[in-house]
């Protein structure tokens, strides 16, 4: 991946990460953003291969995301789910009619032997997305959680049990054997790489699976380009989802500094919200304080610009 002014690599989970990825894609020259997505949330459901974070990024970058849920497609219809329910099928994981097409086509092409990367690349071209979008690996990695209710697969914990169980341990099954996506690895060593952005995603279940892949943490440490992270914690709370609850259950202080310490060995620059200024003393990384809540497109673009400036200043 080349461009006159180099390119930016973003590591992302789903909903929070996709907000900043969209901002970056809108302020960078076309074709100069590469987004690497967590696939630890992927699972097989109703015989279909579901990749929630990749799809959230595809729909968000493609401008067809659902602004109410953050996942799934805009203007969705639910005929399939209704018909499935009438037949007594499983309905705890909601698949809209348009979204269903993504899973059916992905599953067909995976069974025909295509890699997840190749399918994702084709999908993003068809959605006219100029940024590259890669799964962190083409090999299966499955996030599982040890909770007070025993071991749970990720979507059983997240969607079926609505993150209610208390988390004791998180594992990424397969991460030790999974090969990081080759273009991702090459990007980390590319002289044209301007910076790595860790999006404001859940560090424990969205970013850690990417960092758990063989060689990724070392490559980030060795990488000449600066690593800039944005805090997913604002005013000591998560904007959405279980990040704060999980941090507390795993014994981490629930504040923005705690996330920076989690990335301590790879982080050059940390971006925190104005509301968290008091809680981030003593960090090794340079710090920028700004508004980090992304409520609209202008917020996403403004934060993206701050991130890019921070990366230049390291
Ligand atoms: P998931 O995979 O769908 O759970 O999404 P991510 O892991 O990518 O993002 C979840 C995180 O995004 C949560 O910790 C939220 O606090 C964070 N988040 C969501 N919206 C915003 C926002 O506007 N600003 C910041 N700074 N964080 C956000
Ligand atoms: N999240 C939910 O909370 N409930 C759902 O019914 C649900 C369905 C769903 C369907 C497709 C898809 O790509 C994502 C979906 N999500 C749903 C999001 C969830 O799977 C994500 O893993 C989490 O948001 C964490 O990334």
mmCIF file of C-alpha atoms in Angstrom, residues 20 34 41 45 95 105 123 152 159 203 219 227 231 249 253 279 287 294 298 302-303:
data_model
loop_
_atom_site.group_PDB
_atom_site.id
_atom_site.type_symbol
_atom_site.label_atom_id
_atom_site.label_comp_id
_atom_site.label_asym_id
_atom_site.label_seq_id
_atom_site.Cartn_x
_atom_site.Cartn_y
_atom_site.Cartn_z
ATOM 1 C CA UNK A 20 -12.995 6.851 14.399
ATOM 2 C CA UNK A 34 -5.823 0.438 6.230
ATOM 3 C CA UNK A 41 -16.067 -12.093 18.005
ATOM 4 C CA UNK A 45 -24.666 -19.211 13.793
ATOM 5 C CA UNK A 95 -30.075 -11.080 11.637
ATOM 6 C CA UNK A 105 -22.565 -14.851 0.598
ATOM 7 C CA UNK A 123 -17.186 -6.675 -0.344
ATOM 8 C CA UNK A 152 -18.986 -18.719 27.682
ATOM 9 C CA UNK A 159 -25.575 -10.885 23.143
ATOM 10 C CA UNK A 203 -9.031 -2.971 24.973
ATOM 11 C CA UNK A 219 6.162 -5.686 15.497
ATOM 12 C CA UNK A 227 1.482 4.267 17.862
ATOM 13 C CA UNK A 231 -9.209 6.347 25.103
ATOM 14 C CA UNK A 249 -14.276 -7.153 37.183
ATOM 15 C CA UNK A 253 -9.008 0.887 37.752
ATOM 16 C CA UNK A 279 -6.859 10.742 35.995
ATOM 17 C CA UNK A 287 -0.727 12.963 25.903
ATOM 18 C CA UNK A 294 -18.112 11.271 18.555
ATOM 19 C CA UNK A 298 -18.046 16.471 12.371
ATOM 20 C CA UNK A 302 -12.322 16.498 14.230
ATOM 21 C CA UNK A 303 -11.014 13.658 16.405
#
